[in-house]
PDB file of C-alpha atoms in Angstrom:
ATOM      1  CA  MET A   1     104.109 104.284 131.131  1.00 47.00           C
ATOM      2  CA  ASN A   2     101.771 105.142 128.276  1.00 50.00           C
ATOM      3  CA  HIS A   3     102.636 104.676 124.586  1.00 54.00           C
ATOM      4  CA  THR A   4     103.519 108.370 124.141  1.00 53.00           C
ATOM      5  CA  ASP A   5     106.121 108.193 126.916  1.00 60.00           C
ATOM      6  CA  SER A   6     107.671 105.099 125.362  1.00 79.00           C
ATOM      7  CA  ASN A   7     108.212 107.073 122.131  1.00 87.00           C
ATOM      8  CA  ARG A   8     110.447 109.632 123.846  1.00 92.00           C
ATOM      9  CA  TRP A   9     114.102 109.331 122.956  1.00 95.00           C
ATOM     10  CA  ARG A  10     116.522 108.664 125.819  1.00 95.00           C
ATOM     11  CA  THR A  11     120.201 109.570 125.698  1.00 95.00           C
ATOM     12  CA  VAL A  12     121.089 105.884 125.333  1.00 95.00           C
ATOM     13  CA  ASP A  13     118.756 105.659 122.293  1.00 96.00           C
ATOM     14  CA  ILE A  14     120.550 108.534 120.587  1.00 96.00           C
ATOM     15  CA  VAL A  15     123.964 107.066 121.396  1.00 96.00           C
ATOM     16  CA  VAL A  16     123.084 103.601 120.095  1.00 96.00           C
ATOM     17  CA  ALA A  17     121.483 104.950 116.906  1.00 97.00           C
ATOM     18  CA  SER A  18     124.588 107.094 116.369  1.00 97.00           C
ATOM     19  CA  VAL A  19     126.990 104.207 116.936  1.00 97.00           C
ATOM     20  CA  ILE A  20     125.057 102.026 114.482  1.00 98.00           C
ATOM     21  CA  ALA A  21     125.064 104.899 111.968  1.00 98.00           C
ATOM     22  CA  VAL A  22     128.791 105.602 112.210  1.00 98.00           C
ATOM     23  CA  ALA A  23     129.743 101.912 112.085  1.00 98.00           C
ATOM     24  CA  PHE A  24     127.585 101.356 109.023  1.00 98.00           C
ATOM     25  CA  GLY A  25     128.791 104.587 107.435  1.00 97.00           C
ATOM     26  CA  VAL A  26     132.207 102.926 107.304  1.00 97.00           C
ATOM     27  CA  VAL A  27     130.637  99.705 105.997  1.00 97.00           C
ATOM     28  CA  PHE A  28     128.816 101.762 103.345  1.00 96.00           C
ATOM     29  CA  GLN A  29     132.067 103.218 102.085  1.00 94.00           C
ATOM     30  CA  LEU A  30     133.558  99.737 101.770  1.00 94.00           C
ATOM     31  CA  TRP A  31     130.344  98.514 100.124  1.00 95.00           C
ATOM     32  CA  ASN A  32     130.475 101.459  97.688  1.00 94.00           C
ATOM     33  CA  ILE A  33     133.902 100.247  96.542  1.00 93.00           C
ATOM     34  CA  LEU A  34     132.663  96.671  96.195  1.00 94.00           C
ATOM     35  CA  TRP A  35     129.551  97.819  94.302  1.00 94.00           C
ATOM     36  CA  LYS A  36     131.612  99.909  91.869  1.00 91.00           C
ATOM     37  CA  GLY A  37     133.944  96.959  91.308  1.00 92.00           C
ATOM     38  CA  SER A  38     131.095  94.527  90.645  1.00 93.00           C
ATOM     39  CA  ASP A  39     130.028  96.029  87.315  1.00 89.00           C
ATOM     40  CA  GLY A  40     132.043  93.408  85.418  1.00 91.00           C
ATOM     41  CA  PRO A  41     130.640  90.286  87.090  1.00 93.00           C
ATOM     42  CA  PHE A  42     127.099  91.561  86.522  1.00 95.00           C
ATOM     43  CA  ALA A  43     127.704  92.717  82.930  1.00 93.00           C
ATOM     44  CA  PHE A  44     125.751  89.711  81.595  1.00 95.00           C
ATOM     45  CA  PHE A  45     122.570  91.076  83.281  1.00 97.00           C
ATOM     46  CA  ALA A  46     123.173  94.483  84.890  1.00 96.00           C
ATOM     47  CA  PRO A  47     119.919  94.656  86.936  1.00 97.00           C
ATOM     48  CA  LEU A  48     121.079  91.635  88.936  1.00 97.00           C
ATOM     49  CA  GLN A  49     123.683  93.838  90.627  1.00 97.00           C
ATOM     50  CA  SER A  50     120.925  95.073  92.933  1.00 97.00           C
ATOM     51  CA  VAL A  51     121.033  91.714  94.781  1.00 97.00           C
ATOM     52  CA  MET A  52     123.857  93.444  96.674  1.00 97.00           C
ATOM     53  CA  TYR A  53     121.560  96.258  97.815  1.00 97.00           C
ATOM     54  CA  GLY A  54     120.394  94.914 101.171  1.00 98.00           C
ATOM     55  CA  VAL A  55     123.597  95.812 103.019  1.00 98.00           C
ATOM     56  CA  TRP A  56     122.861  99.500 102.552  1.00 97.00           C
ATOM     57  CA  LEU A  57     119.588  99.221 104.484  1.00 98.00           C
ATOM     58  CA  ILE A  58     120.717  97.124 107.450  1.00 98.00           C
ATOM     59  CA  PRO A  59     121.312 100.095 109.786  1.00 98.00           C
ATOM     60  CA  ALA A  60     117.802 101.472 109.286  1.00 98.00           C
ATOM     61  CA  VAL A  61     116.103  98.187 110.155  1.00 98.00           C
ATOM     62  CA  LEU A  62     118.614  97.339 112.903  1.00 98.00           C
ATOM     63  CA  SER A  63     118.184 100.691 114.618  1.00 98.00           C
ATOM     64  CA  ALA A  64     114.401 100.476 114.414  1.00 98.00           C
ATOM     65  CA  LEU A  65     114.467  96.994 115.966  1.00 98.00           C
ATOM     66  CA  ILE A  66     116.788  98.029 118.787  1.00 97.00           C
ATOM     67  CA  VAL A  67     115.802 101.626 119.582  1.00 97.00           C
ATOM     68  CA  ARG A  68     112.077 101.224 118.798  1.00 96.00           C
ATOM     69  CA  LYS A  69     111.368 104.945 118.579  1.00 97.00           C
ATOM     70  CA  PRO A  70     109.745 106.981 115.806  1.00 98.00           C
ATOM     71  CA  GLY A  71     112.424 108.268 113.462  1.00 98.00           C
ATOM     72  CA  ALA A  72     115.101 105.704 114.396  1.00 98.00           C
ATOM     73  CA  ALA A  73     115.318 104.186 110.916  1.00 98.00           C
ATOM     74  CA  LEU A  74     115.299 107.545 109.141  1.00 98.00           C
ATOM     75  CA  LEU A  75     117.866 109.117 111.480  1.00 98.00           C
ATOM     76  CA  THR A  76     120.258 106.173 111.450  1.00 98.00           C
ATOM     77  CA  GLU A  77     120.182 105.649 107.688  1.00 98.00           C
ATOM     78  CA  THR A  78     120.644 109.367 106.985  1.00 98.00           C
ATOM     79  CA  VAL A  79     123.559 109.696 109.408  1.00 98.00           C
ATOM     80  CA  ALA A  80     125.178 106.510 108.044  1.00 98.00           C
ATOM     81  CA  SER A  81     124.976 107.851 104.497  1.00 98.00           C
ATOM     82  CA  THR A  82     126.379 111.189 105.673  1.00 98.00           C
ATOM     83  CA  VAL A  83     129.355 109.399 107.250  1.00 98.00           C
ATOM     84  CA  SER A  84     129.937 107.543 103.980  1.00 97.00           C
ATOM     85  CA  VAL A  85     129.925 110.867 102.109  1.00 97.00           C
ATOM     86  CA  LEU A  86     132.409 112.328 104.593  1.00 97.00           C
ATOM     87  CA  LEU A  87     134.625 109.288 103.953  1.00 96.00           C
ATOM     88  CA  GLY A  88     134.563 109.989 100.209  1.00 95.00           C
ATOM     89  CA  SER A  89     131.540 108.204  98.773  1.00 94.00           C
ATOM     90  CA  PRO A  90     131.764 108.125  94.972  1.00 94.00           C
ATOM     91  CA  TYR A  91     128.111 109.184  94.900  1.00 94.00           C
ATOM     92  CA  GLY A  92     128.769 112.562  96.483  1.00 95.00           C
ATOM     93  CA  ALA A  93     126.254 114.504  98.539  1.00 96.00           C
ATOM     94  CA  MET A  94     123.364 112.872  96.672  1.00 97.00           C
ATOM     95  CA  ALA A  95     124.061 109.798  98.819  1.00 96.00           C
ATOM     96  CA  ILE A  96     122.714 111.715 101.830  1.00 98.00           C
ATOM     97  CA  LEU A  97     119.371 112.213 100.102  1.00 98.00           C
ATOM     98  CA  GLN A  98     119.441 108.578  99.009  1.00 97.00           C
ATOM     99  CA  GLY A  99     120.028 107.511 102.633  1.00 98.00           C
ATOM    100  CA  ALA A 100     117.083 109.586 103.778  1.00 98.00           C
ATOM    101  CA  VAL A 101     114.866 108.005 101.104  1.00 98.00           C
ATOM    102  CA  GLN A 102     115.999 104.522 102.189  1.00 98.00           C
ATOM    103  CA  GLY A 103     115.385 105.335 105.856  1.00 98.00           C
ATOM    104  CA  LEU A 104     111.968 106.765 105.032  1.00 98.00           C
ATOM    105  CA  GLY A 105     110.985 103.537 103.280  1.00 98.00           C
ATOM    106  CA  VAL A 106     111.953 101.455 106.311  1.00 98.00           C
ATOM    107  CA  GLU A 107     110.376 103.953 108.706  1.00 98.00           C
ATOM    108  CA  SER A 108     107.061 103.849 106.805  1.00 98.00           C
ATOM    109  CA  VAL A 109     106.444 100.212 107.749  1.00 98.00           C
ATOM    110  CA  PHE A 110     107.162 100.683 111.448  1.00 98.00           C
ATOM    111  CA  ALA A 111     105.016 103.845 111.389  1.00 98.00           C
ATOM    112  CA  ALA A 112     102.184 101.863 109.772  1.00 98.00           C
ATOM    113  CA  THR A 113     102.214  99.592 112.841  1.00 98.00           C
ATOM    114  CA  ARG A 114     102.196 102.717 115.047  1.00 97.00           C
ATOM    115  CA  TYR A 115     105.623 101.557 116.282  1.00 96.00           C
ATOM    116  CA  ARG A 116     104.083  98.546 118.012  1.00 95.00           C
ATOM    117  CA  SER A 117     105.312  95.624 115.898  1.00 97.00           C
ATOM    118  CA  TYR A 118     108.945  94.577 115.746  1.00 97.00           C
ATOM    119  CA  ARG A 119     108.414  90.977 114.679  1.00 97.00           C
ATOM    120  CA  PRO A 120     110.503  89.379 111.909  1.00 98.00           C
ATOM    121  CA  VAL A 121     107.685  89.789 109.376  1.00 98.00           C
ATOM    122  CA  THR A 122     107.535  93.526 110.138  1.00 98.00           C
ATOM    123  CA  ALA A 123     111.312  93.832 109.806  1.00 98.00           C
ATOM    124  CA  ALA A 124     111.234  91.919 106.500  1.00 98.00           C
ATOM    125  CA  LEU A 125     108.494  94.186 105.156  1.00 98.00           C
ATOM    126  CA  ALA A 126     110.403  97.250 106.381  1.00 98.00           C
ATOM    127  CA  GLY A 127     113.513  96.050 104.560  1.00 98.00           C
ATOM    128  CA  ALA A 128     111.463  95.434 101.412  1.00 98.00           C
ATOM    129  CA  ALA A 129     109.814  98.868 101.607  1.00 98.00           C
ATOM    130  CA  GLY A 130     113.188 100.533 102.102  1.00 98.00           C
ATOM    131  CA  GLY A 131     114.458  98.586  99.109  1.00 98.00           C
ATOM    132  CA  LEU A 132     111.486  99.688  97.032  1.00 98.00           C
ATOM    133  CA  PHE A 133     111.985 103.361  97.932  1.00 98.00           C
ATOM    134  CA  ALA A 134     115.739 103.090  97.288  1.00 98.00           C
ATOM    135  CA  THR A 135     115.618 101.258  93.977  1.00 98.00           C
ATOM    136  CA  VAL A 136     112.848 103.460  92.573  1.00 98.00           C
ATOM    137  CA  PHE A 137     115.031 106.446  93.504  1.00 98.00           C
ATOM    138  CA  ASP A 138     117.953 104.737  91.750  1.00 97.00           C
ATOM    139  CA  VAL A 139     116.174 104.062  88.487  1.00 98.00           C
ATOM    140  CA  LEU A 140     114.782 107.592  88.350  1.00 98.00           C
ATOM    141  CA  TYR A 141     117.974 109.415  89.351  1.00 97.00           C
ATOM    142  CA  TRP A 142     120.942 107.193  88.459  1.00 96.00           C
ATOM    143  CA  TYR A 143     119.502 105.204  85.551  1.00 97.00           C
ATOM    144  CA  PRO A 144     117.002 107.523  83.804  1.00 97.00           C
ATOM    145  CA  ALA A 145     117.787 106.344  80.266  1.00 96.00           C
ATOM    146  CA  THR A 146     117.259 102.641  80.925  1.00 97.00           C
ATOM    147  CA  SER A 147     114.303 100.535  79.830  1.00 97.00           C
ATOM    148  CA  TRP A 148     111.574  99.745  82.340  1.00 98.00           C
ATOM    149  CA  THR A 149     111.206  96.174  81.108  1.00 98.00           C
ATOM    150  CA  THR A 150     114.825  95.144  80.602  1.00 97.00           C
ATOM    151  CA  PHE A 151     116.491  97.092  83.415  1.00 98.00           C
ATOM    152  CA  ARG A 152     114.355  99.092  85.824  1.00 98.00           C
ATOM    153  CA  LEU A 153     111.703  96.553  86.871  1.00 98.00           C
ATOM    154  CA  PRO A 154     114.190  93.682  87.297  1.00 98.00           C
ATOM    155  CA  TYR A 155     116.567  96.027  89.174  1.00 98.00           C
ATOM    156  CA  ILE A 156     113.749  97.030  91.532  1.00 98.00           C
ATOM    157  CA  ALA A 157     112.607  93.423  92.041  1.00 98.00           C
ATOM    158  CA  PHE A 158     116.094  92.082  92.828  1.00 98.00           C
ATOM    159  CA  GLY A 159     116.801  95.063  95.103  1.00 98.00           C
ATOM    160  CA  VAL A 160     113.555  94.651  97.044  1.00 98.00           C
ATOM    161  CA  LEU A 161     114.230  90.933  97.521  1.00 98.00           C
ATOM    162  CA  SER A 162     117.783  91.655  98.679  1.00 98.00           C
ATOM    163  CA  CYS A 163     116.569  94.248 101.170  1.00 98.00           C
ATOM    164  CA  LEU A 164     113.828  91.969 102.477  1.00 98.00           C
ATOM    165  CA  LEU A 165     116.345  89.178 103.139  1.00 98.00           C
ATOM    166  CA  VAL A 166     119.601  90.984 103.971  1.00 98.00           C
ATOM    167  CA  ALA A 167     118.332  94.165 105.622  1.00 98.00           C
ATOM    168  CA  GLY A 168     115.047  92.876 107.047  1.00 98.00           C
ATOM    169  CA  LEU A 169     115.807  89.344 108.176  1.00 98.00           C
ATOM    170  CA  GLY A 170     119.541  90.055 108.509  1.00 98.00           C
ATOM    171  CA  ALA A 171     118.786  92.837 110.994  1.00 98.00           C
ATOM    172  CA  VAL A 172     116.538  90.432 112.927  1.00 98.00           C
ATOM    173  CA  ALA A 173     119.443  87.982 113.161  1.00 98.00           C
ATOM    174  CA  LEU A 174     121.853  90.743 114.244  1.00 97.00           C
ATOM    175  CA  THR A 175     119.395  91.989 116.863  1.00 97.00           C
ATOM    176  CA  ARG A 176     118.963  88.480 118.267  1.00 95.00           C
ATOM    177  CA  ALA A 177     122.719  87.912 118.342  1.00 95.00           C
ATOM    178  CA  LEU A 178     123.294  91.199 120.151  1.00 95.00           C
ATOM    179  CA  ALA A 179     120.422  90.547 122.564  1.00 94.00           C
ATOM    180  CA  ASN A 180     121.867  87.145 123.448  1.00 93.00           C
ATOM    181  CA  THR A 181     125.083  88.825 124.606  1.00 92.00           C
ATOM    182  CA  GLY A 182     123.163  91.031 127.033  1.00 91.00           C
ATOM    183  CA  VAL A 183     124.302  94.329 125.487  1.00 92.00           C
ATOM    184  CA  LEU A 184     120.715  95.259 124.648  1.00 92.00           C
ATOM    185  CA  ASP A 185     119.296  94.717 128.136  1.00 90.00           C
ATOM    186  CA  ARG A 186     118.418  98.427 128.399  1.00 88.00           C
ATOM    187  CA  PHE A 187     116.194  98.082 125.334  1.00 90.00           C
ATOM    188  CA  PRO A 188     112.955  96.185 124.700  1.00 87.00           C
ATOM    189  CA  ALA A 189     114.835  94.119 122.086  1.00 89.00           C
ATOM    190  CA  GLY A 190     117.140  92.863 124.836  1.00 84.00           C
ATOM    191  CA  ARG A 191     114.375  92.229 127.309  1.00 78.00           C
ATOM    192  CA  ASP A 192     112.450  90.304 124.635  1.00 73.00           C
ATOM    193  CA  ARG A 193     115.349  87.930 123.940  1.00 56.00           C
ATOM    194  CA  ALA A 194     113.690  85.095 125.808  1.00 50.00           C
ATOM    195  CA  LEU A 195     110.727  85.478 123.459  1.00 47.00           C
ATOM    196  CA  VAL A 196     112.815  85.751 120.285  1.00 45.00           C
TER     197      VAL A 196
END
């Protein structure tokens, strides 16, 4: 099988990406509530709230690591954000665009490797890139009147770090845990478990 054939989506790829998206769409809605309720604890330094950001990017990195097809991160993150909107996200339809931006950030790193590297360092960088795309979107759309030095740059930095650790390395840990159960045997991530 050549590399082009391996990039073709199978039915099982679509199903798994969809299941990840729907499951995390529910998680997103719960995380939205937690995020909204965390304004008080972070009142002493509001940009620090973005340390919670990584959870929102887990499905993009997780799907890319499992499905390993072009578009997996973008599709999964966009569908997950759509599910959260359908469940009543306080951010409204703009959350769908935000999900696409997040997925695009993650996707960009896997695309830069020509979809050939799924190592932990690649996943961490993908999480960080998704976090960068997402937090830059945030400061431009949600926080346009804030200062770059006292809010925006720290918010971006904490968000990128959160996404690197929680979404990037967290998705690696989830992939390994799932692979060890055998449920990913139909995917390269499952067949690689002995190497992981």
